[in-house]
Each structure stands twice: as C-alpha cells, then as structure tokens.
Amino acid sequence: LAVSSFLLITLTSAQAHEVNPTVADLSLKDTSVTLSLRITLESFLAGIDLDAAQDTNDVPEAADHDALRALSPQDLQTRLESFAPEMLKSMVLRADGAPIPLQISGLDIPPVGDVELPRLSQMELTGSVPTGASSLQLDWPAGYGTLILRQIGPENPYTGYISGGQSSPEIAVSGGEARGFFSVFAEYIPVGFDHILPKGLDHILFVLGLFFFSTALRPLLIQVTSFTLAHTVTLALGALGIVSIPGSIVEPIIAASIVYVAIENVFFTKMNPWRPVVIFIFGLLHGLGFASVLGEFGLPAGQFVAALIGFNVGVELGQLTVIALAFLAVGYWFGGKDWYRTRIAIPASLIIAAVGAYWFVERVFL
C-alpha cells in the first residue's frame, strides 16, 4: 500500500540531512556594517541548490557534501577561500542603493563532530557605509535557500524571512521597520507549515500514529485536540525562554512517543482513558521541539505574539494536511472495510513504531 511504502522509504532514510536556513544578524556602528552569518558552509561549498533541496542526501552533490562535513576546520577554511569571491560577488549589500564591498572579517568553524548532523559555522562579513546612509538592503542569491535576516541595534528592528533570489526591503538604519500584526502573522505561517511538511518526519509519523488508531472521527478529534493544546503551551513557554530542555532529552522522547502511539494502535481498538493524557504529555515535548525551531528563525521585536500565533497556525495546518492526505490515500477508500485494521492500520502502525524505535536508538546511543 502507498502509505506503507512511504513509511518503509522513511525507515531506510531515517538519517535525513535537512536543509537548515541561514541566519544573518545585520548591525551598523558608525560607518562600519557587519553581517554575521550562522551558516552550513558545506552546503554552499558543495554547490547544492538550497532553494530546491529538502534533504542533502537526495542531491547530486551528496557525496561531496558528506566529504566536506568530514574536513577539519582548517581544510574547510581552505576550501572557503577559493569559493569566497563568488559568494561575496553574488551576496550584495547596498546602502541607499549603492553596493558596499564586503570582506570576510571573522570565521568560526566547529571541529568535526557527528558527520550525520549539520555543522553550523559562524562567518562575519564587514564593509564601510557612507556617512549619513539612511537605509540598507541585502540581495540574497538564488540557490542559497532561506535566509532569516535580523537587524541588531536600533529600536523596532527589522526581521525578515527571505528566499533565495530575493532581496530584503530597504531597511532603515535608525530602525522603525517593525511590521504590523497581520504582516508578521502571515509571514510565520509558512515557517510553521514547512516544519511539518516536508521537514518534520518525526511529527508526521506521530500524527499518522494518531490517524491509524481508529477510523472514527471522535477518537481522532480527542487525540489531535489533546496534542494541539499541549504543544501550543510549551511552544509559547519555550519561545519565551521560560522552559528549556536540551534537545538531547527532547528528541529521544519524541521518538519514544511515536513508538508508544503506534504500538497502542496494535493492541487496543477502543480509546483508553489514559491515551489522551499520554498524548498530552508527549505533546508538551513536541512543543519544545517546535520552540527550538522557532528559536532558530528568531522572533521579531514587538511582534512576538503575531509570530508565535502564525507559526503555530502553520504547524496546525501542516498536521491537518498530513491527516487529510492519509484519509485520501487510505481512509476514504478502505476505512469502512472489515479488513482495514488488520491489513492497513496495524501494518502501518508497526512500521511507524519501527521507525520511531530506530530514531530512539539513534538519538540516544549513536
């Protein structure tokens, strides 16, 4: 069946190399402008089209990309030196419309760690701005993927979500670029949606585990409502910095939650009183996972609530899309059949449990 085939493929590619956005902090002091980039240098050096790629395992440059991850900081810096002129030529910063020559003034590459995980480097670019410049604008090159651009320093600083091949708006040096509630709200909806589809495989499998429990609407609504309420609470608390649990704890528990809901699907046909409670508890941990992602993107000053609500709405739309696709794939056609549970729901749940168990072992021991 299509869903089972998808899950099997997911199991074989569980060590996904997701494409991380680049985060840039833009600051101006006197006539010196600094663009500080948190960047996965290996993806750029390998020449991957980050606008199109979702998983760096699935691109033609995958072998070169993995080899770059295994390079020492010194060797990676050597590779960057030959690539830097091309990068600096295409990444154009303008002051009042006039290009500003940039140069690399700082570079911090972490030592080689787990080559299965992204290595986030810090690169600092600096340039000179004419006295009295009133605005800055950044051209972000096509193929460079998503950029989160954050202005540092003035009141009401600019924060924007820029795709490859796009330019930022003209950013007032004095600040005052904070946007309205609905503008920020709308901008963060796709950020939340994108974290579920296509990038959130663990959250997708958890939601599918809820879906395969029963074809009846009421159990599904109870489960999804419990999960949504829980992760909404901890998403807000995590984004505010009130609650913080290391990813080394959160990620294995998220994997364990996938195993739990899937295994319970196999052994129970009716909603137990404790299932919504357990899902709520797991939802609290999923919310902290969402908060860590939102933290990577940053929250615009003065519009925290708008960004938080927009991100959460995007997450919910992503989850509902997963459920709708699963219903269209199997629920609509086979949900009323006597053999639906034995031939579809249980096998699919077992595969989901296997993936979750693999991830749990990987995240705890590897």
Coordinates of C-alpha atoms in Angstrom, one line a residue:
L1 CA 0.0 0.0 0.0
A2 CA 1.1 3.6 -0.7
V3 CA 1.3 4.6 3.0
S4 CA 3.3 1.5 4.0
S5 CA 5.7 2.0 1.1
F6 CA 6.2 5.6 2.1
L7 CA 6.9 4.6 5.7
L8 CA 9.4 1.9 4.5
I9 CA 11.2 4.5 2.5
T10 CA 11.2 6.8 5.5
L11 CA 12.8 4.0 7.6
T12 CA 15.6 3.4 5.1
S13 CA 16.4 7.2 5.0
A14 CA 15.9 8.0 8.7
Q15 CA 19.2 9.8 8.9
A16 CA 17.9 12.8 6.9
H17 CA 20.1 15.7 6.3
E18 CA 17.6 18.5 6.5
V19 CA 18.4 21.9 4.9
N20 CA 18.9 24.5 7.6
P21 CA 18.2 28.1 7.0
T22 CA 21.0 30.7 7.2
V23 CA 20.5 33.2 10.0
A24 CA 22.1 36.7 9.5
D25 CA 22.4 39.5 12.0
L26 CA 22.8 42.9 10.4
S27 CA 24.3 45.7 12.5
L28 CA 25.8 49.1 11.9
K29 CA 28.2 51.0 14.1
D30 CA 29.3 54.4 12.9
T31 CA 30.2 53.7 9.3
S32 CA 31.1 50.0 9.7
V33 CA 28.4 47.5 8.8
T34 CA 28.6 43.9 9.9
L35 CA 26.7 40.9 8.6
S36 CA 27.1 37.9 10.9
L37 CA 26.0 34.6 9.3
R38 CA 25.2 31.3 11.0
I39 CA 25.7 29.1 8.0
T40 CA 26.2 25.5 6.9
L41 CA 29.3 26.1 4.8
E42 CA 29.4 22.6 3.4
S43 CA 26.1 23.0 1.6
F44 CA 27.3 26.2 -0.1
L45 CA 30.8 24.8 -1.0
A46 CA 29.2 21.6 -2.5
G47 CA 27.1 23.8 -4.8
I48 CA 23.8 22.4 -3.6
D49 CA 20.7 24.3 -4.9
L50 CA 19.3 25.0 -1.4
D51 CA 16.1 26.6 -2.9
A52 CA 15.1 23.2 -4.3
A53 CA 16.7 20.7 -1.9
Q54 CA 14.8 19.3 1.1
D55 CA 17.3 16.7 2.1
T56 CA 21.0 16.9 1.2
N57 CA 21.1 13.1 0.9
D58 CA 19.0 13.4 -2.2
V59 CA 21.0 15.8 -4.3
P60 CA 23.6 15.1 -6.9
E61 CA 26.3 16.7 -4.7
A62 CA 25.6 14.5 -1.7
A63 CA 29.0 12.7 -1.8
D64 CA 30.9 15.9 -2.0
H65 CA 28.7 17.4 0.8
D66 CA 29.4 14.5 3.1
A67 CA 33.1 14.7 2.4
L68 CA 33.1 18.4 3.3
R69 CA 31.5 17.6 6.6
A70 CA 34.4 15.3 7.5
L71 CA 37.0 18.0 6.8
S72 CA 38.9 19.7 9.6
P73 CA 38.1 23.4 10.2
Q74 CA 41.4 24.3 8.6
D75 CA 40.8 22.3 5.5
L76 CA 37.2 23.6 5.2
Q77 CA 38.5 27.2 5.5
T78 CA 40.9 26.5 2.7
R79 CA 38.0 25.4 0.5
L80 CA 36.1 28.5 1.5
E81 CA 39.0 30.8 0.4
S82 CA 38.5 29.7 -3.2
F83 CA 34.7 30.0 -3.0
A84 CA 34.6 33.3 -1.1
P85 CA 35.0 35.6 -4.2
E86 CA 32.0 34.1 -5.9
M87 CA 29.9 34.3 -2.7
L88 CA 30.8 37.9 -2.0
K89 CA 30.1 38.9 -5.6
S90 CA 26.6 37.5 -5.5
M91 CA 25.7 38.4 -2.0
V92 CA 25.2 42.2 -2.4
L93 CA 24.6 44.6 0.5
R94 CA 23.5 48.1 -0.6
A95 CA 23.5 51.4 1.3
D96 CA 21.0 53.9 -0.1
G97 CA 21.0 51.7 -3.3
A98 CA 24.8 51.7 -3.8
P99 CA 26.7 48.4 -3.4
I100 CA 29.0 48.0 -0.4
P101 CA 32.2 45.9 -0.9
L102 CA 32.2 43.2 1.8
Q103 CA 35.0 41.1 3.1
I104 CA 35.3 38.1 5.5
S105 CA 36.5 39.5 8.8
G106 CA 35.8 36.5 11.0
L107 CA 35.3 32.8 10.7
D108 CA 34.5 30.2 13.4
I109 CA 34.2 26.6 12.1
P110 CA 33.4 24.0 14.8
P111 CA 35.6 20.9 14.9
V112 CA 34.4 17.7 13.2
G113 CA 31.6 16.1 15.2
D114 CA 28.8 13.8 14.1
V115 CA 29.1 14.0 10.3
E116 CA 25.4 12.9 10.1
L117 CA 24.4 16.3 11.6
P118 CA 24.8 19.8 10.2
R119 CA 27.9 21.7 11.3
L120 CA 26.9 25.3 11.9
S121 CA 29.7 27.8 11.3
Q122 CA 29.8 31.5 12.1
M123 CA 31.1 33.8 9.4
E124 CA 31.4 37.6 9.8
L125 CA 31.3 40.0 6.8
T126 CA 32.1 43.6 7.2
G127 CA 32.1 46.7 5.0
S128 CA 32.2 50.5 5.1
V129 CA 29.0 52.5 4.8
P130 CA 29.0 56.2 3.6
T131 CA 28.4 58.7 6.3
G132 CA 24.7 59.6 6.6
A133 CA 23.4 56.5 4.9
S134 CA 19.7 56.0 5.8
S135 CA 18.9 52.5 4.6
L136 CA 20.4 49.1 3.9
Q137 CA 19.3 46.4 1.5
L138 CA 20.6 42.8 1.0
D139 CA 20.4 40.8 -2.2
W140 CA 20.3 37.1 -1.2
P141 CA 21.4 34.9 -4.2
A142 CA 19.3 32.3 -6.0
G143 CA 20.2 28.8 -4.9
Y144 CA 21.2 29.9 -1.3
G145 CA 18.0 28.8 0.3
T146 CA 16.1 30.5 3.1
L147 CA 17.7 33.5 5.0
I148 CA 16.4 34.8 8.3
L149 CA 17.7 38.4 8.4
R150 CA 17.7 40.2 11.7
Q151 CA 18.6 43.8 12.3
I152 CA 20.6 44.4 15.5
G153 CA 20.8 47.6 17.4
P154 CA 18.0 50.1 16.9
E155 CA 14.6 50.1 18.3
N156 CA 11.9 48.4 16.3
P157 CA 14.5 46.4 14.3
Y158 CA 13.7 44.6 11.0
T159 CA 13.3 40.8 11.0
G160 CA 12.6 39.1 7.7
Y161 CA 12.2 35.7 6.0
I162 CA 13.9 35.9 2.6
S163 CA 14.1 33.2 -0.1
G164 CA 16.9 32.6 -2.5
G165 CA 16.9 35.1 -5.4
Q166 CA 15.0 37.7 -3.4
S167 CA 16.1 41.0 -1.8
S168 CA 15.2 42.4 1.6
P169 CA 13.2 45.6 1.7
E170 CA 15.1 48.8 2.3
I171 CA 15.9 48.6 6.0
A172 CA 16.0 52.0 7.8
V173 CA 19.3 52.3 9.6
S174 CA 17.5 54.1 12.5
G175 CA 15.1 51.2 12.9
G176 CA 11.3 51.5 12.8
E177 CA 10.9 48.6 10.4
A178 CA 8.7 46.6 12.7
R179 CA 5.7 45.5 10.8
G180 CA 2.1 45.1 11.7
F181 CA 0.5 42.2 13.4
F182 CA -1.1 40.6 10.3
S183 CA 2.1 41.0 8.2
V184 CA 4.2 39.1 10.7
F185 CA 1.4 36.6 11.4
A186 CA 1.1 35.8 7.7
E187 CA 4.9 35.5 7.3
Y188 CA 5.3 32.9 10.0
I189 CA 2.5 30.6 8.9
P190 CA 4.7 29.0 6.1
V191 CA 7.6 28.7 8.6
G192 CA 5.4 26.5 10.8
F193 CA 3.9 24.6 7.9
D194 CA 7.3 23.9 6.4
H195 CA 8.5 22.4 9.7
I196 CA 5.8 19.8 9.4
L197 CA 5.6 19.3 5.6
P198 CA 8.1 18.3 4.3
K199 CA 10.7 18.6 7.0
G200 CA 9.1 17.2 10.1
L201 CA 9.2 13.5 9.6
D202 CA 9.0 12.7 13.3
H203 CA 6.0 14.9 13.8
I204 CA 4.4 13.5 10.6
L205 CA 4.8 9.9 11.9
F206 CA 3.3 10.9 15.3
V207 CA 0.3 12.4 13.6
L208 CA -0.1 9.3 11.4
G209 CA 0.1 7.2 14.6
L210 CA -2.9 9.1 15.8
F211 CA -4.7 8.7 12.5
F212 CA -4.3 4.9 12.3
F213 CA -5.8 4.4 15.8
S214 CA -9.4 4.5 14.5
T215 CA -11.4 5.5 11.5
A216 CA -14.0 7.1 13.8
L217 CA -13.9 10.9 13.9
R218 CA -14.4 11.3 17.6
P219 CA -11.2 9.5 18.8
L220 CA -9.2 11.4 16.2
L221 CA -10.5 14.8 17.3
I222 CA -9.8 13.9 21.0
Q223 CA -6.3 12.9 20.2
V224 CA -5.5 15.8 17.9
T225 CA -7.0 18.3 20.3
S226 CA -5.0 17.0 23.3
F227 CA -1.8 17.1 21.2
T228 CA -2.5 20.6 19.9
L229 CA -3.3 22.1 23.3
A230 CA -0.1 20.6 24.8
H231 CA 2.3 21.6 22.2
T232 CA 0.8 25.1 22.0
V233 CA 1.5 25.6 25.7
T234 CA 5.1 24.5 25.6
L235 CA 5.8 26.2 22.2
A236 CA 4.9 29.5 23.9
L237 CA 6.8 28.7 27.1
G238 CA 9.9 27.6 25.1
A239 CA 9.8 30.5 22.8
L240 CA 9.7 32.9 25.8
G241 CA 12.6 31.1 27.4
I242 CA 10.6 30.1 30.5
V243 CA 11.0 26.4 29.9
S244 CA 14.1 24.9 28.2
I245 CA 15.1 21.2 28.0
P246 CA 18.1 20.1 26.0
G247 CA 17.5 18.6 22.6
S248 CA 19.4 15.5 23.7
I249 CA 16.5 14.8 26.0
V250 CA 13.6 16.1 23.9
E251 CA 14.4 14.4 20.7
P252 CA 14.7 10.8 22.1
I253 CA 11.4 11.3 23.9
I254 CA 9.7 12.5 20.7
A255 CA 10.9 9.3 19.0
A256 CA 9.6 7.3 22.0
S257 CA 6.2 9.0 21.7
I258 CA 6.0 7.7 18.1
V259 CA 6.6 4.2 19.3
Y260 CA 4.0 4.4 22.0
V261 CA 1.1 5.6 19.9
A262 CA 1.9 3.2 17.2
I263 CA 2.2 0.1 19.5
E264 CA -1.0 1.0 21.3
N265 CA -2.8 1.1 17.9
V266 CA -1.9 -2.6 17.6
F267 CA -3.2 -3.8 20.9
F268 CA -6.2 -1.6 21.6
T269 CA -9.3 -1.0 19.5
K270 CA -11.0 1.5 21.9
M271 CA -9.9 4.7 23.4
N272 CA -8.4 4.1 26.8
P273 CA -8.8 6.9 29.4
W274 CA -5.1 7.3 29.7
R275 CA -4.4 7.7 25.9
P276 CA -5.4 11.4 25.6
V277 CA -3.4 12.1 28.8
V278 CA -0.3 10.4 27.5
I279 CA -0.7 12.2 24.2
F280 CA -1.0 15.5 26.0
I281 CA 2.3 14.8 27.9
F282 CA 4.1 13.8 24.7
G283 CA 2.6 16.9 23.1
L284 CA 4.4 19.0 25.7
L285 CA 7.7 17.6 24.5
H286 CA 6.8 18.1 20.8
G287 CA 6.1 21.7 21.6
L288 CA 9.6 22.2 22.9
G289 CA 10.9 20.7 19.7
F290 CA 8.8 23.3 17.8
A291 CA 10.1 26.1 20.1
S292 CA 13.7 25.1 19.2
V293 CA 12.9 25.5 15.5
L294 CA 11.2 28.8 16.1
G295 CA 14.2 29.9 18.1
E296 CA 16.4 29.3 15.0
F297 CA 14.3 31.7 13.0
G298 CA 14.1 34.4 15.7
L299 CA 11.1 36.4 16.8
P300 CA 10.7 40.0 15.6
A301 CA 10.8 42.5 18.4
G302 CA 7.4 43.9 19.3
Q303 CA 5.6 41.2 17.3
F304 CA 6.3 38.1 19.4
V305 CA 2.6 37.2 19.7
A306 CA 2.0 37.6 16.0
A307 CA 5.0 35.4 15.0
L308 CA 4.1 32.8 17.7
I309 CA 0.5 32.5 16.6
G310 CA 1.4 32.4 12.9
F311 CA 4.0 29.7 13.5
N312 CA 1.5 27.6 15.5
V313 CA -1.2 28.1 12.9
G314 CA 1.3 26.8 10.3
V315 CA 2.1 23.8 12.4
E316 CA -1.6 23.0 12.7
L317 CA -2.2 23.4 9.0
G318 CA 0.7 21.0 8.4
Q319 CA -0.8 18.4 10.8
L320 CA -4.2 18.7 9.3
T321 CA -2.7 18.3 5.8
V322 CA -1.0 15.1 6.9
I323 CA -4.3 13.7 8.2
A324 CA -6.2 14.8 5.1
L325 CA -3.6 13.2 2.8
A326 CA -3.7 10.0 4.9
F327 CA -7.5 10.0 4.7
L328 CA -7.5 10.5 0.9
A329 CA -4.8 7.8 0.5
V330 CA -6.4 5.0 2.6
G331 CA -9.2 6.2 4.9
Y332 CA -11.6 7.3 2.2
W333 CA -11.2 4.1 0.1
F334 CA -10.7 1.4 2.7
G335 CA -11.7 2.8 6.1
G336 CA -15.0 1.1 6.1
K337 CA -13.7 -2.3 5.1
D338 CA -13.7 -5.2 7.6
W339 CA -10.0 -5.8 6.9
Y340 CA -8.9 -2.2 7.2
R341 CA -7.5 -2.6 10.7
T342 CA -5.7 -5.9 10.1
R343 CA -4.3 -5.2 6.6
I344 CA -3.7 -1.4 6.8
A345 CA -3.8 0.2 10.2
I346 CA -1.8 -2.5 12.1
P347 CA 0.9 -3.0 9.5
A348 CA 1.3 0.8 9.1
S349 CA 1.4 1.2 12.9
L350 CA 4.1 -1.4 13.2
I351 CA 6.2 0.3 10.5
I352 CA 5.7 3.7 12.3
A353 CA 6.8 2.0 15.6
A354 CA 9.9 0.6 13.9
V355 CA 10.9 4.0 12.6
G356 CA 10.4 5.6 16.0
A357 CA 12.4 2.8 17.7
Y358 CA 15.2 3.3 15.2
W359 CA 15.3 7.0 15.8
F360 CA 15.2 6.5 19.6
V361 CA 18.2 4.2 19.5
E362 CA 20.0 6.6 17.1
R363 CA 19.3 9.7 19.2
V364 CA 20.3 8.0 22.5
F365 CA 23.3 5.8 21.6
L366 CA 24.7 7.0 18.2

